[in-house]
mmCIF file of C-alpha atoms in Angstrom:
data_model
loop_
_atom_site.group_PDB
_atom_site.id
_atom_site.type_symbol
_atom_site.label_atom_id
_atom_site.label_comp_id
_atom_site.label_asym_id
_atom_site.label_seq_id
_atom_site.Cartn_x
_atom_site.Cartn_y
_atom_site.Cartn_z
ATOM 1 C CA UNK X 1 52.849 18.054 128.618
ATOM 2 C CA UNK X 2 54.100 20.989 127.142
ATOM 3 C CA UNK X 3 52.079 23.818 126.490
ATOM 4 C CA UNK X 4 53.427 27.463 125.690
ATOM 5 C CA UNK X 5 51.038 30.548 126.683
ATOM 6 C CA UNK X 6 48.986 32.085 123.823
ATOM 7 C CA UNK X 7 50.411 35.010 121.810
ATOM 8 C CA UNK X 8 48.837 38.149 122.094
ATOM 9 C CA UNK X 9 51.061 41.110 121.229
ATOM 10 C CA UNK X 10 53.134 40.312 117.898
ATOM 11 C CA UNK X 11 51.623 41.730 115.133
ATOM 12 C CA UNK X 12 48.475 39.458 114.006
ATOM 13 C CA UNK X 13 49.582 36.883 115.962
ATOM 14 C CA UNK X 14 46.572 37.696 118.492
ATOM 15 C CA UNK X 15 44.120 36.942 115.435
ATOM 16 C CA UNK X 16 45.526 33.373 115.124
ATOM 17 C CA UNK X 17 43.711 30.397 115.787
ATOM 18 C CA UNK X 18 44.839 29.018 119.327
ATOM 19 C CA UNK X 19 44.867 24.826 119.113
ATOM 20 C CA UNK X 20 45.921 22.035 121.453
ATOM 21 C CA UNK X 21 46.524 18.877 119.889
ATOM 22 C CA UNK X 22 45.779 15.521 121.756
ATOM 23 C CA UNK X 23 47.534 12.347 120.050
ATOM 24 C CA UNK X 24 49.094 9.472 121.211
ATOM 25 C CA UNK X 25 50.777 8.584 117.831
ATOM 26 C CA UNK X 26 54.119 10.482 117.723
ATOM 27 C CA UNK X 27 54.189 10.325 114.046
ATOM 28 C CA UNK X 28 50.893 11.984 113.886
ATOM 29 C CA UNK X 29 51.940 14.326 116.279
ATOM 30 C CA UNK X 30 54.845 15.613 114.479
ATOM 31 C CA UNK X 31 53.070 15.796 111.176
ATOM 32 C CA UNK X 32 50.288 18.087 112.664
ATOM 33 C CA UNK X 33 52.937 20.165 114.353
ATOM 34 C CA UNK X 34 54.701 20.596 111.183
ATOM 35 C CA UNK X 35 51.610 21.567 109.100
ATOM 36 C CA UNK X 36 49.983 23.816 111.714
ATOM 37 C CA UNK X 37 53.049 25.768 112.972
ATOM 38 C CA UNK X 38 53.848 26.510 109.179
ATOM 39 C CA UNK X 39 50.451 27.924 108.410
ATOM 40 C CA UNK X 40 50.300 31.723 109.643
ATOM 41 C CA UNK X 41 46.654 31.282 110.841
ATOM 42 C CA UNK X 42 47.210 28.787 113.534
ATOM 43 C CA UNK X 43 48.970 29.072 116.878
ATOM 44 C CA UNK X 44 49.621 25.784 118.207
ATOM 45 C CA UNK X 45 49.667 26.165 122.271
ATOM 46 C CA UNK X 46 50.602 22.421 122.789
ATOM 47 C CA UNK X 47 50.305 18.684 122.625
ATOM 48 C CA UNK X 48 49.080 16.112 125.176
ATOM 49 C CA UNK X 49 49.103 12.186 124.680
ATOM 50 C CA UNK X 50 46.126 11.242 127.235
ATOM 51 C CA UNK X 51 42.795 12.053 127.761
ATOM 52 C CA UNK X 52 43.452 13.172 131.288
ATOM 53 C CA UNK X 53 46.240 15.513 130.588
ATOM 54 C CA UNK X 54 43.830 16.924 127.920
ATOM 55 C CA UNK X 55 41.351 17.411 130.689
ATOM 56 C CA UNK X 56 43.597 18.869 132.559
ATOM 57 C CA UNK X 57 44.580 21.385 130.154
ATOM 58 C CA UNK X 58 41.039 22.183 129.049
ATOM 59 C CA UNK X 59 40.350 23.321 132.203
ATOM 60 C CA UNK X 60 43.202 25.556 132.977
ATOM 61 C CA UNK X 61 44.186 26.767 129.308
ATOM 62 C CA UNK X 62 42.383 28.946 127.025
ATOM 63 C CA UNK X 63 42.248 27.938 123.475
ATOM 64 C CA UNK X 64 39.712 27.936 120.286
ATOM 65 C CA UNK X 65 39.670 24.467 119.125
ATOM 66 C CA UNK X 66 41.274 21.007 120.373
ATOM 67 C CA UNK X 67 42.324 18.396 117.856
ATOM 68 C CA UNK X 68 41.695 15.272 119.571
ATOM 69 C CA UNK X 69 42.742 11.761 118.209
ATOM 70 C CA UNK X 70 40.256 9.242 118.300
ATOM 71 C CA UNK X 71 42.575 6.922 120.386
ATOM 72 C CA UNK X 72 44.575 8.420 123.198
ATOM 73 C CA UNK X 73 46.726 6.822 125.927
ATOM 74 C CA UNK X 74 44.236 6.327 128.501
ATOM 75 C CA UNK X 75 40.623 6.550 126.914
ATOM 76 C CA UNK X 76 39.157 7.081 123.542
ATOM 77 C CA UNK X 77 37.486 10.250 121.656
ATOM 78 C CA UNK X 78 33.784 9.192 123.073
ATOM 79 C CA UNK X 79 35.440 9.281 126.916
ATOM 80 C CA UNK X 80 37.026 12.450 126.086
ATOM 81 C CA UNK X 81 33.844 13.901 124.723
ATOM 82 C CA UNK X 82 31.846 12.198 127.902
ATOM 83 C CA UNK X 83 34.078 14.214 130.361
ATOM 84 C CA UNK X 84 34.031 17.134 128.780
ATOM 85 C CA UNK X 85 30.144 17.756 129.179
ATOM 86 C CA UNK X 86 30.446 16.183 132.455
ATOM 87 C CA UNK X 87 32.568 18.628 133.378
ATOM 88 C CA UNK X 88 30.821 21.726 131.465
ATOM 89 C CA UNK X 89 34.292 22.413 130.262
ATOM 90 C CA UNK X 90 32.720 24.365 126.973
ATOM 91 C CA UNK X 91 35.891 23.936 124.804
ATOM 92 C CA UNK X 92 35.274 23.010 120.943
ATOM 93 C CA UNK X 93 36.622 19.896 119.603
ATOM 94 C CA UNK X 94 37.553 18.302 116.423
ATOM 95 C CA UNK X 95 38.066 14.931 116.310
ATOM 96 C CA UNK X 96 40.840 13.355 114.379
ATOM 97 C CA UNK X 97 40.163 10.060 113.573
ATOM 98 C CA UNK X 98 42.252 7.203 111.643
ATOM 99 C CA UNK X 99 39.251 4.877 111.408
ATOM 100 C CA UNK X 100 36.581 5.400 108.498
ATOM 101 C CA UNK X 101 33.810 3.571 110.520
ATOM 102 C CA UNK X 102 30.652 5.463 110.418
ATOM 103 C CA UNK X 103 29.423 4.646 113.688
ATOM 104 C CA UNK X 104 32.352 6.390 115.231
ATOM 105 C CA UNK X 105 31.316 9.856 113.158
ATOM 106 C CA UNK X 106 27.820 9.659 114.513
ATOM 107 C CA UNK X 107 28.948 8.596 117.936
ATOM 108 C CA UNK X 108 31.154 11.615 118.070
ATOM 109 C CA UNK X 109 28.405 14.223 116.731
ATOM 110 C CA UNK X 110 25.808 12.122 119.366
ATOM 111 C CA UNK X 111 28.278 13.226 122.257
ATOM 112 C CA UNK X 112 28.659 16.670 121.292
ATOM 113 C CA UNK X 113 31.974 16.997 118.589
ATOM 114 C CA UNK X 114 31.948 20.526 116.692
ATOM 115 C CA UNK X 115 34.390 18.744 114.319
ATOM 116 C CA UNK X 116 35.535 15.381 112.513
ATOM 117 C CA UNK X 117 38.078 15.076 109.951
ATOM 118 C CA UNK X 118 40.516 11.762 109.208
ATOM 119 C CA UNK X 119 44.288 11.396 109.542
ATOM 120 C CA UNK X 120 44.444 10.599 105.594
ATOM 121 C CA UNK X 121 42.390 14.086 104.707
ATOM 122 C CA UNK X 122 44.165 16.165 102.565
ATOM 123 C CA UNK X 123 45.710 19.591 104.682
ATOM 124 C CA UNK X 124 43.601 22.212 103.212
ATOM 125 C CA UNK X 125 40.477 19.785 104.500
ATOM 126 C CA UNK X 126 42.005 19.271 107.924
ATOM 127 C CA UNK X 127 42.727 23.056 108.369
ATOM 128 C CA UNK X 128 39.072 24.208 107.159
ATOM 129 C CA UNK X 129 37.694 21.750 109.736
ATOM 130 C CA UNK X 130 39.937 23.448 112.749
ATOM 131 C CA UNK X 131 38.765 26.881 111.288
ATOM 132 C CA UNK X 132 35.408 26.244 110.783
ATOM 133 C CA UNK X 133 35.091 24.770 114.599
ATOM 134 C CA UNK X 134 37.016 27.623 115.989
ATOM 135 C CA UNK X 135 35.034 30.361 114.416
ATOM 136 C CA UNK X 136 31.720 28.541 115.922
ATOM 137 C CA UNK X 137 30.283 26.477 113.257
ATOM 138 C CA UNK X 138 30.016 22.384 113.122
ATOM 139 C CA UNK X 139 32.010 21.035 110.486
ATOM 140 C CA UNK X 140 31.740 17.146 109.747
ATOM 141 C CA UNK X 141 31.929 15.063 106.612
ATOM 142 C CA UNK X 142 28.917 14.714 104.610
ATOM 143 C CA UNK X 143 26.601 12.123 105.680
ATOM 144 C CA UNK X 144 22.938 11.352 105.171
ATOM 145 C CA UNK X 145 21.469 13.868 107.700
ATOM 146 C CA UNK X 146 18.610 11.212 108.051
ATOM 147 C CA UNK X 147 21.132 8.962 109.627
ATOM 148 C CA UNK X 148 22.593 11.246 111.741
ATOM 149 C CA UNK X 149 19.450 12.326 113.560
ATOM 150 C CA UNK X 150 18.074 8.608 113.753
ATOM 151 C CA UNK X 151 20.098 8.055 116.863
ATOM 152 C CA UNK X 152 19.768 5.017 119.374
ATOM 153 C CA UNK X 153 17.589 7.274 121.546
ATOM 154 C CA UNK X 154 15.264 7.754 118.528
ATOM 155 C CA UNK X 155 14.513 3.786 118.712
ATOM 156 C CA UNK X 156 14.184 3.535 122.519
ATOM 157 C CA UNK X 157 10.764 2.221 123.862
ATOM 158 C CA UNK X 158 9.139 4.804 126.328
ATOM 159 C CA UNK X 159 9.783 2.822 129.210
ATOM 160 C CA UNK X 160 13.670 3.063 127.760
ATOM 161 C CA UNK X 161 13.302 6.658 127.688
ATOM 162 C CA UNK X 162 11.802 6.972 131.139
ATOM 163 C CA UNK X 163 14.920 4.525 132.628
ATOM 164 C CA UNK X 164 17.215 6.980 130.973
ATOM 165 C CA UNK X 165 15.917 9.772 132.301
ATOM 166 C CA UNK X 166 16.083 8.855 135.754
ATOM 167 C CA UNK X 167 19.651 7.876 135.415
ATOM 168 C CA UNK X 168 20.301 11.398 134.518
ATOM 169 C CA UNK X 169 18.433 12.685 137.612
ATOM 170 C CA UNK X 170 21.038 10.612 139.210
ATOM 171 C CA UNK X 171 19.042 7.620 140.640
ATOM 172 C CA UNK X 172 21.135 4.702 141.692
ATOM 173 C CA UNK X 173 20.011 1.003 140.923
ATOM 174 C CA UNK X 174 18.608 0.532 144.259
ATOM 175 C CA UNK X 175 16.188 3.875 144.184
ATOM 176 C CA UNK X 176 15.081 2.553 140.558
ATOM 177 C CA UNK X 177 14.421 -1.115 142.224
ATOM 178 C CA UNK X 178 12.357 0.522 145.163
ATOM 179 C CA UNK X 179 10.513 2.636 143.113
ATOM 180 C CA UNK X 180 9.381 0.691 140.760
ATOM 181 C CA UNK X 181 8.852 -2.658 142.498
ATOM 182 C CA UNK X 182 11.272 -4.648 140.890
ATOM 183 C CA UNK X 183 14.849 -6.089 142.117
ATOM 184 C CA UNK X 184 18.089 -4.675 141.722
ATOM 185 C CA UNK X 185 19.098 -7.753 139.360
ATOM 186 C CA UNK X 186 16.059 -7.041 136.770
ATOM 187 C CA UNK X 187 17.181 -3.104 136.836
ATOM 188 C CA UNK X 188 20.675 -4.578 136.120
ATOM 189 C CA UNK X 189 19.448 -6.647 133.083
ATOM 190 C CA UNK X 190 17.316 -3.653 131.737
ATOM 191 C CA UNK X 191 20.024 -1.079 132.070
ATOM 192 C CA UNK X 192 22.457 -3.742 130.011
ATOM 193 C CA UNK X 193 19.770 -3.608 127.367
ATOM 194 C CA UNK X 194 19.753 -0.070 127.618
ATOM 195 C CA UNK X 195 23.494 0.423 126.963
ATOM 196 C CA UNK X 196 23.644 -2.225 124.464
ATOM 197 C CA UNK X 197 20.903 -0.017 122.200
ATOM 198 C CA UNK X 198 22.738 3.109 122.685
ATOM 199 C CA UNK X 199 26.010 1.708 121.970
ATOM 200 C CA UNK X 200 27.858 2.810 125.274
ATOM 201 C CA UNK X 201 29.687 1.223 127.734
ATOM 202 C CA UNK X 202 28.272 2.497 131.123
ATOM 203 C CA UNK X 203 26.040 4.699 133.194
ATOM 204 C CA UNK X 204 28.095 7.920 132.462
ATOM 205 C CA UNK X 205 28.166 7.617 128.915
ATOM 206 C CA UNK X 206 24.277 7.026 128.523
ATOM 207 C CA UNK X 207 23.520 9.825 130.979
ATOM 208 C CA UNK X 208 26.159 12.325 128.304
ATOM 209 C CA UNK X 209 24.373 11.170 125.035
ATOM 210 C CA UNK X 210 20.709 11.803 126.500
ATOM 211 C CA UNK X 211 21.881 15.349 127.946
ATOM 212 C CA UNK X 212 23.467 15.955 124.491
ATOM 213 C CA UNK X 213 20.694 15.069 122.574
ATOM 214 C CA UNK X 214 18.321 17.244 124.560
ATOM 215 C CA UNK X 215 20.477 19.990 124.186
ATOM 216 C CA UNK X 216 20.758 19.495 120.334
ATOM 217 C CA UNK X 217 16.964 19.231 119.742
ATOM 218 C CA UNK X 218 16.855 22.520 121.849
ATOM 219 C CA UNK X 219 18.912 24.265 119.280
ATOM 220 C CA UNK X 220 18.554 25.222 115.699
ATOM 221 C CA UNK X 221 19.868 22.276 112.942
ATOM 222 C CA UNK X 222 23.452 22.031 111.875
ATOM 223 C CA UNK X 223 25.033 24.999 110.174
ATOM 224 C CA UNK X 224 26.595 28.597 111.244
ATOM 225 C CA UNK X 225 25.981 29.856 114.612
ATOM 226 C CA UNK X 226 25.829 33.311 113.935
#
């Protein structure tokens, strides 16, 4: 992990967008580094290769936007976004994906990513996405907004939403079983079905998705924030 302090005193360097990159592929890192360092609007503070390194960096370093690859050395973008929310780090993230799967894009939006671009996008598209996110906006590729809003949570039954709500309150499987009068095995069965519907792997990701939707529905529609 190689991090440099942000520039604050040379000319207009203090007005540059401070960027960190989290990406496991050295070729992608090299290309991003060259593009960002050759563009006077950006100040590349450093590069990390794993999610653990990025989370450590996000807790200790001030920057404007992070460009995070979908697949890191130890976790994927969904895991990173989940941890960022869980730890309340308050960083702005652009996911930098090499996969054109629309499901990944929707998942990132649901988990709170402010930006999303592809590794095969032209440099101006990548730059404008980073700039938009750094300046407080949400910037994602065009998709049918109705499909974005049609989240897995909107398709849950009332009972499943109640189960998700108590998960977010920290209830254990035993507490859920005791208070609902069913066995722990039955609770595990219902949780598995819930995770499948939400397209998540575990309790933490389900709770992060639930919290993200609650925040999104309490704010204004996607667009400029100020």
